[in-house]
Every structure is written in C-alpha cells, then in structure tokens.
Amino acid sequence: MKMSGAHVVLECLRQEGVKHIFGFPGGVLLPFYDALYDCQDIEHILVRHEQGAAHMADGYARATGKVGVCLATSGPGATNLVTGITNAYMDSIPMVAITGQVRTAVIGKDAFQEADITGITMPITKHNYLVKNPEDLARVISEAFHIARTGRPGPVLIDIPFDVNKQVIEWDPSTYPKKVDIPSYRPNIRGHEMQIRKAAQVIAEAERPVLYVGGGAISANAQKEVTELAERCNILVTTTLLGKGAIDETNRLSIGMLGMHGTAYANHAVNNCDLLIAVGARFDDRVTGKVDKFAPDAKVIHIDIDPAEIGKVRFADVPIVGDVKLVLKELLKHVQPRPWSEWNDQIMEWKKLFPLIYPKDGKLYVEYIIDQVGEATNWNLIMATDVGQHQMWAAQYFKCRKPHHWISSGGLGTMGFGLPAAIGAKVACPDSTVVCISGDGSFQMCTQELMTASVYELPVITVICNNHSLGMVRQWQDLFYKQRFSQTSLEASPDFVKLAEAYGCVGIRVEKPEEVRPALEAALKVRKKPVVIECIIPTEENVYPMIPAGESVSEMKQRTDLEELKASLNTDSEAWSFSEEDKVLSEYVEEAESVQTP
Amino acid sequence: MTIGNLMMTQLEHHHVLTALVENHPGVLARMAGLFARRGYNIESLTVSVTEDPAISRMTIVVAGDSMVLEQITKQLNKLIEVIRVVDYAELPSVLRELALIKVNAEPRDRSEIMQIVEIFRGRIIDMGERTFIIEVTGGSEKLDKIRELLNPYGIKEMVRTGIIAMARGPRTA
Ligand SMILES: Cc1ncc(C[n+]2csc(CCOP(=O)(O)OP(=O)(O)O)c2C)c(N)n1
Ligand SMILES: [Mg+2]
C-alpha cells in the first residue's frame, strides 16, 4: 500500500490500541494533522499548552495502566513537553511522546523552530528515537510502545521530521510487528526461585516485619498479591505516595503512607521493624530521611523489576529482581500463615498515641475537605492532586481503595500536574468520578486546560484549596527560616469562580465547613461541564506529622495541639471531626479504655 | 570527566569495564550523559568497532568502590542500546594503551632517548630538528614510567588512547 509517513504513524498507533492522543499542532506537523483529519479510530484532544498534553497522557496512563500518548510540534512545542516527560520519567509512567522535527536536510543548521529534542530528553526518557527514514517508522513505534510499557515503565520519545511524515512509501499494515524483541533489552520478570524461597524463610523468622509498598506494585497491578501476603502473614502495610491503592486503605492492615509527611505510626513501624519487605519501592529520600537511620535494625527484602534500584540506596539482604506481581505470586506459594502479633499491637498502640487528627473548630481544613470528598463519593473516585500542602493532606486522608485511583506527582513534584492529569484520567475513565485537589499556586500553572475540559465536556471537579499562599514553601519558612515569608504570599489571586465561569465551567466558592458537602453534591450532579470549587482555607496551617528533610523519625514534629485533640476525642467525640480511619481509631480507644492495665 | 590521564597511584580504585553497544548514532552521547548525570568519574573512555560492524565496544576506566561500580554497571545495562557490560576485574585479561609522546630531542640527548625508547620497546615515528615523536604501547604503568623517564628532556605534548581490554583464553566479552 502507498501511504505517507504520517498515515503509517496513525496506523501503527491504531494497531497499538491507542484511542486518544493529547496534542497541539504546528508547522512541521501539518502532514500529520492532515492525515489525522480523516482518522476515525483515534480521538485527538486539542490541549491549550503542550505541558498539559504530557500531563494528560500521564494521567491517562496512571488511571488505566495503558500507555498515554502526547504529541507536539518541533522547537517550542517539543520543549513545552519537557516538564511533563520528566514527571512521567520520575514516576515510571508509560508514555509515548511524539514530536515533529524540522526537515532532515536542515537538522543541525539552526532551522526555524529546530530544537534537539532527542538530545534534550536523553536523561528524562527511558529511550528516544529520531526517525530519519519513513521505512523505520513502524519498527520504531512498535519498539517505543514495547519499551514504554514493559520492564520498569517510562516515557519514550519519537522525533519525526517533517519530510519523514510527508514522504509516501510502500508499506503493508499487516507487517506491523505484533511482538517486539530487542536483544539488548529483555527485562527480567521472573524472580530468582532460590531468592524467593529465601524471602519466605526470612519472613517466617521475622518478629517485627513491615511491608513497604511503592508505585511498582501499582504498575504491576499487584493489589491482590500484596493484600494476600499481608493478610496471610498479618503484616501491616505502609505505602509510599505512589503506592497508594496497592492495598485498600480501609483494610485494617493498612497503616497509611510513610515518609516525611507519612503517619507517625507507619514511620515508627518502619523505624522499629526487624524485616522490611520493600515491594516496588525505591527508598526515595522523602521516604527514608537520613538513610543510615532508616529502619536501622531491619533486614531488607527488596523486590523490584529494575535491578539498578536494588542496592542503590539501601543494601538488600534478599534482592529479588522481577515483576512484582509474578514474584509475589511465587512467594505466596512458600509463605506460611502467621498470627496477629504483639508487634502489630505495638503499631496499633502508636496509632492510638499519634493519630491523624484535626480540629473541628468552625474553620475549614483540607483534611475535612478530603473526608467530605470521600464520603460524598463512597471513597470510590479517582483523586488527582497538585503539589504542596494540599497534596500531603490528600495523601494522608484519602482512603484509596483501588489501584489507579490515586494520581499524584511524586518524584518530580510538579505544580500544575493536577488539572491536566485529572482531565487525562477522565478521558480514560469517563464513568469514574474524577476529583482534582489543587492549590491556589499549583492551579495557576495549568489553568488554561480548563478550556480543554470545557470544550470536551469533561465533568472533572477541581477543588482549589486556597490558602492565599505557596503553603508548602511557607511551611518551611515558618519552621526553618524564622517566619521570614519571602515571596510565598499569593494574596492577589484571580477570582477563581469568575475564572471558571469565563472558561465555561461551573464555579462555586466555599468558606465554611458546612458548605463543603452541598457544594460537592451539586458538583457531582453536573454532567457536561467541569466544576471548580474554591475553598477558602486558613493560611497558617502546617502539615503534620513532619520529619524534616534529611532527619530521622526521632526528629518527627507533631502538631502542638495533638494531646488536646486526642483528649477531646475521648470525652466528646461530637466536638471533633476525624477521618474515616480515626473513627475506627475511636472505637479502638474505647476498647483500650475498657481493658484494665495492671 | 578526564580522558587518558590515568595515574599509576590511582589505579587501585579503578575498574576497567567493557560495554558492547549497538552501533547507533547517539549511543556515545547517552553513555557520556549517564556518567555526567550520575556523577561517576570516568578516567578514560575508548570507542571502536568490533568484529561485528553492528556492534561497538566501549572500554571505560572508572573510579569508585564496589557499590559505585555495581550502580554503574546496572545503569549502563539499563540503556536500551547496551548489550552487555563486562568487568575486567573479575577475569584474567590483558589491558593495553598506546601513547604518542613528543619530546625535546637536542642532538646531545638523542642517543639517551633512543635507549629509553628501546628499553620500553617503543618506536620513534617522527624525527624533527629538535623533537621526536615516540610511540609506545603497554599497560598504563609502563606508559607512566616512560613518561617519567622522558620528562627531564621536556615533553612538549602527550596523547594516550585510554585503555582497551581483552580477556585471556577462549572467553570473549
Ligand atoms: C513547578 C514547580 N515550581 C515550584 C515548586 C516548589 N513548590 C513546592 S510546593 C509549592 C507551593 C504550592 O502552592 P499551592 O499550590 O498553593 O499549594 P499549598 O502548598 O499552598 O497547598 C511550591 C512553590 C514545585 N513543586 N513545582
Ligand atoms: Mg496554596
């Protein structure tokens, strides 16, 4: 068949099962967009900024586990993708980014809108390609998808010059490779049998084991296996920010997130354990703090698909390289049931001593907003977040019940990620409720994508937690820089309600706790429009607990009113509001009170 | 990143790695970028074709302890175009390097210099009015030594290829 390079690309994407592309056109992409004009099978979502396209593809991938696809023109279009690609790279998200490039004849000559995007993205992609010959398109595209989704997933960029898209070649679509084999790239997915047996034995011998589960368990779709291991062995599970959803967080074995703003009990558990079972996690510095004081007495079983993660930060006594799901399945053949332990009781005791808690004093807190979002949706929603304090509160209080229900920028911490990621998730899962928890700062970094959501009638709900401040930076200034609040006030912001309306969205402003639920209920009823709910929250609130950067658990800061809050929780539970988890906690407190200690 | 200034005294903490890579444009940039980005110290790096024209061979001398070496090996292996990485510390092997040294050669010093060259089984490949170019191959220690001996005459320029390595016996990389 005679077809242009651009038609070959589209046909390859179709064969890869691509249904949506997030993109933005430009000069060198004219042949591609021309071919797209007739394409029935792939919907192109026209964004308002290429960064939005990359984040949407990212959110799409996080919500489904499938490869997200974004597209941008040469030069500025391509460089606008850079933040989004880096974000996907840091969090190991499968993505294929396609960029237009100037004609092959002028590459290297500083042509109009030329940027060396393969050079620029070398350190932020799993792999990238510059296709100089249309005959190579099919092979390159099949390899790109294969590399993006297998092994440790990640973004792959394909740079296609104008003439390569334009040139007509003879190509038979039935020759598109169904299976890809790259001899120099064959990820090891089956864990080593001996090591798996050894892990089972180490688990059997441990007195104080803890499961530490990261994003790798989400990419491997291993919720079932993680839960089964936890339940069979009665091992409590803490997850990283990206691991949320690897176990249903309403499961009594879940002890929430660990790390800098993790729960105190998860951090105490890790700090005191004698066996740390790391599953698809990479010992990030926001998790470990000071590395040599992290889980100091623990043996480590480290299961990861990426051999380079093992031993990178922490020595692994039992290293297992392989797909998390397959390895856990194998492991489950060897582990024996363990009873509920005193060690678990100890962790529950910490939970009682250091609960996640916040006051119900008439002020509007993000913790409460998250609780309300959860209750209004039965905790069955996809929650996307931006970056800052609101993100950490959301991570602490959102009881994530399913994998792919939590979409947050971890490794890169990219402000502006939330809204486009939520849009990508909504495109992928139109029947799911998608709520973006954003901040007044972050929201303004990709606001323009409200227009995209509006045009495509995507009813995503964005909750802007407006503290009139770059809250997270302000918090560090408050705690470590003598309250010198340099450049962190956002006193002057647009009227977010009017702004939403200007983009054709529904805007609602909320100033009191009792207004939150009605606003959410109203928003959930909106069918064809995005909704923005601006919540006015106090500026001075800080996120606790907090382990300062580079410190260990012993330096953990708690909220100063912790004891008062706990006391009122016991005496008059009506007077205080607490998260789902702490309702369980209050029952536990009652139970504990009724048991007489000698 | 410094290339070709391997000093004998530094040698203990150095490792010689060989990476077989697909002979694609950009592979070298990927490797160099990886080293720079992750803060690994390359002492020398050589690239050339192999018996198979589709495959290039890079020989890398790096500094670092065994933890660092393990990371370098794993990170290199993660590059899609890297086929295999071999650490020559683990194998009986021969290591060779070639140096060209331009040295002052006043008529009164010439015979002495020629003797030194002979002892090191080097060759004089260019003879000017007042200079020689000397070619010498061998292990890094040998090259360091001849440089030391020629130093008093005044070395005007020196260039070294960096190490290449091959396993002894039937084993190949
Ligand atoms: C693109 C980008 N720029 C800067 C930062 C540094 N930073 C981290 S959190 C934060 C403040 C975020 O403010 P806001 O979105 O209002 O969230 P809040 O902390 O107030 O909840 C900043 C500036 C970042 N993470 N990303
Ligand atoms: Mg803010």
XYZ file of N, CA and C and ligand atoms in Angstrom, chain A residues 51 83 386-391 393 412-416 438-443 445 465 467 469-473 490 537, ligand 1:
116
model
N 2.484 21.296 27.789
C 2.713 20.682 29.102
C 1.457 19.945 29.548
N 8.766 19.207 30.908
C 8.359 19.009 32.305
C 7.471 17.775 32.440
N -2.445 18.221 42.925
C -1.319 19.059 42.563
C -0.232 18.849 43.606
N 0.614 19.852 43.779
C 1.774 19.658 44.649
C 1.826 20.739 45.716
N 1.975 20.299 46.941
C 2.059 21.245 48.048
C 1.407 20.642 49.283
N 0.998 21.515 50.193
C 0.374 21.043 51.429
C -0.893 20.250 51.142
N -1.709 20.795 50.214
C -2.981 20.122 49.921
C -2.734 18.689 49.453
N -1.641 18.484 48.734
C -1.301 17.148 48.240
C -1.006 16.206 49.409
N -1.976 16.565 52.576
C -3.208 16.288 53.333
C -4.067 15.261 52.586
N 8.924 14.097 40.837
C 9.263 15.440 40.366
C 8.543 16.523 41.166
N 7.384 16.181 41.739
C 6.625 17.180 42.492
C 6.277 18.371 41.630
N 5.525 18.135 40.564
C 5.273 19.155 39.556
C 3.988 19.927 39.824
N 4.112 21.158 40.269
C 2.927 22.020 40.372
C 2.339 22.163 38.976
N 1.021 22.120 38.882
C 0.375 22.232 37.576
C -0.019 20.887 37.005
N -6.390 20.682 44.321
C -5.342 21.598 43.860
C -5.106 22.694 44.887
N -4.083 23.473 44.628
C -3.791 24.625 45.487
C -3.888 25.890 44.662
N -3.982 27.026 45.336
C -4.112 28.279 44.591
C -2.864 28.548 43.751
N -1.722 28.068 44.216
C -0.494 28.238 43.443
C -0.448 27.282 42.265
N -0.576 26.006 42.548
C -0.459 24.987 41.505
C -1.489 25.178 40.398
N -2.707 25.503 40.811
C -3.784 25.594 39.828
C -3.447 26.597 38.737
N -0.750 27.144 37.375
C 0.315 26.736 36.455
C -0.207 26.022 35.212
N -7.772 24.432 47.052
C -7.610 24.725 48.473
C -6.847 26.039 48.562
N -5.249 28.833 50.209
C -4.698 29.397 51.441
C -3.974 30.713 51.148
N -1.511 31.308 49.445
C -0.095 31.153 49.755
C 0.490 29.947 49.030
N 1.794 30.015 48.793
C 2.517 28.819 48.372
C 2.809 28.063 49.657
N 1.764 27.402 50.127
C 1.723 26.920 51.501
C 2.895 26.047 51.912
N 3.281 25.123 51.056
C 4.326 24.194 51.467
C 5.661 24.901 51.665
N 5.940 25.870 50.800
C 7.192 26.614 50.955
C 7.089 27.508 52.189
N 0.343 34.618 48.224
C -0.429 34.789 46.991
C -1.696 35.558 47.341
N -9.288 28.581 52.785
C -8.770 27.910 53.987
C -7.738 28.796 54.674
C 6.678 23.767 39.022
C 7.037 23.918 40.444
N 7.574 25.082 40.902
C 7.907 25.206 42.206
C 7.705 24.186 43.088
C 8.085 24.345 44.551
N 6.887 24.247 45.395
C 6.539 23.095 46.008
S 5.093 23.220 46.840
C 4.924 24.830 46.417
C 3.735 25.625 46.863
C 2.488 25.125 46.239
O 1.475 26.065 46.470
P -0.037 25.670 46.314
O -0.262 25.005 45.018
O -0.865 26.856 46.607
O -0.221 24.540 47.398
P -0.231 24.667 49.008
O 1.108 24.202 49.476
O -0.494 26.084 49.356
O -1.304 23.735 49.421
C 6.000 25.251 45.640
C 6.195 26.625 45.127
C 7.171 22.984 42.560
N 6.976 21.908 43.316
N 6.829 22.889 41.257
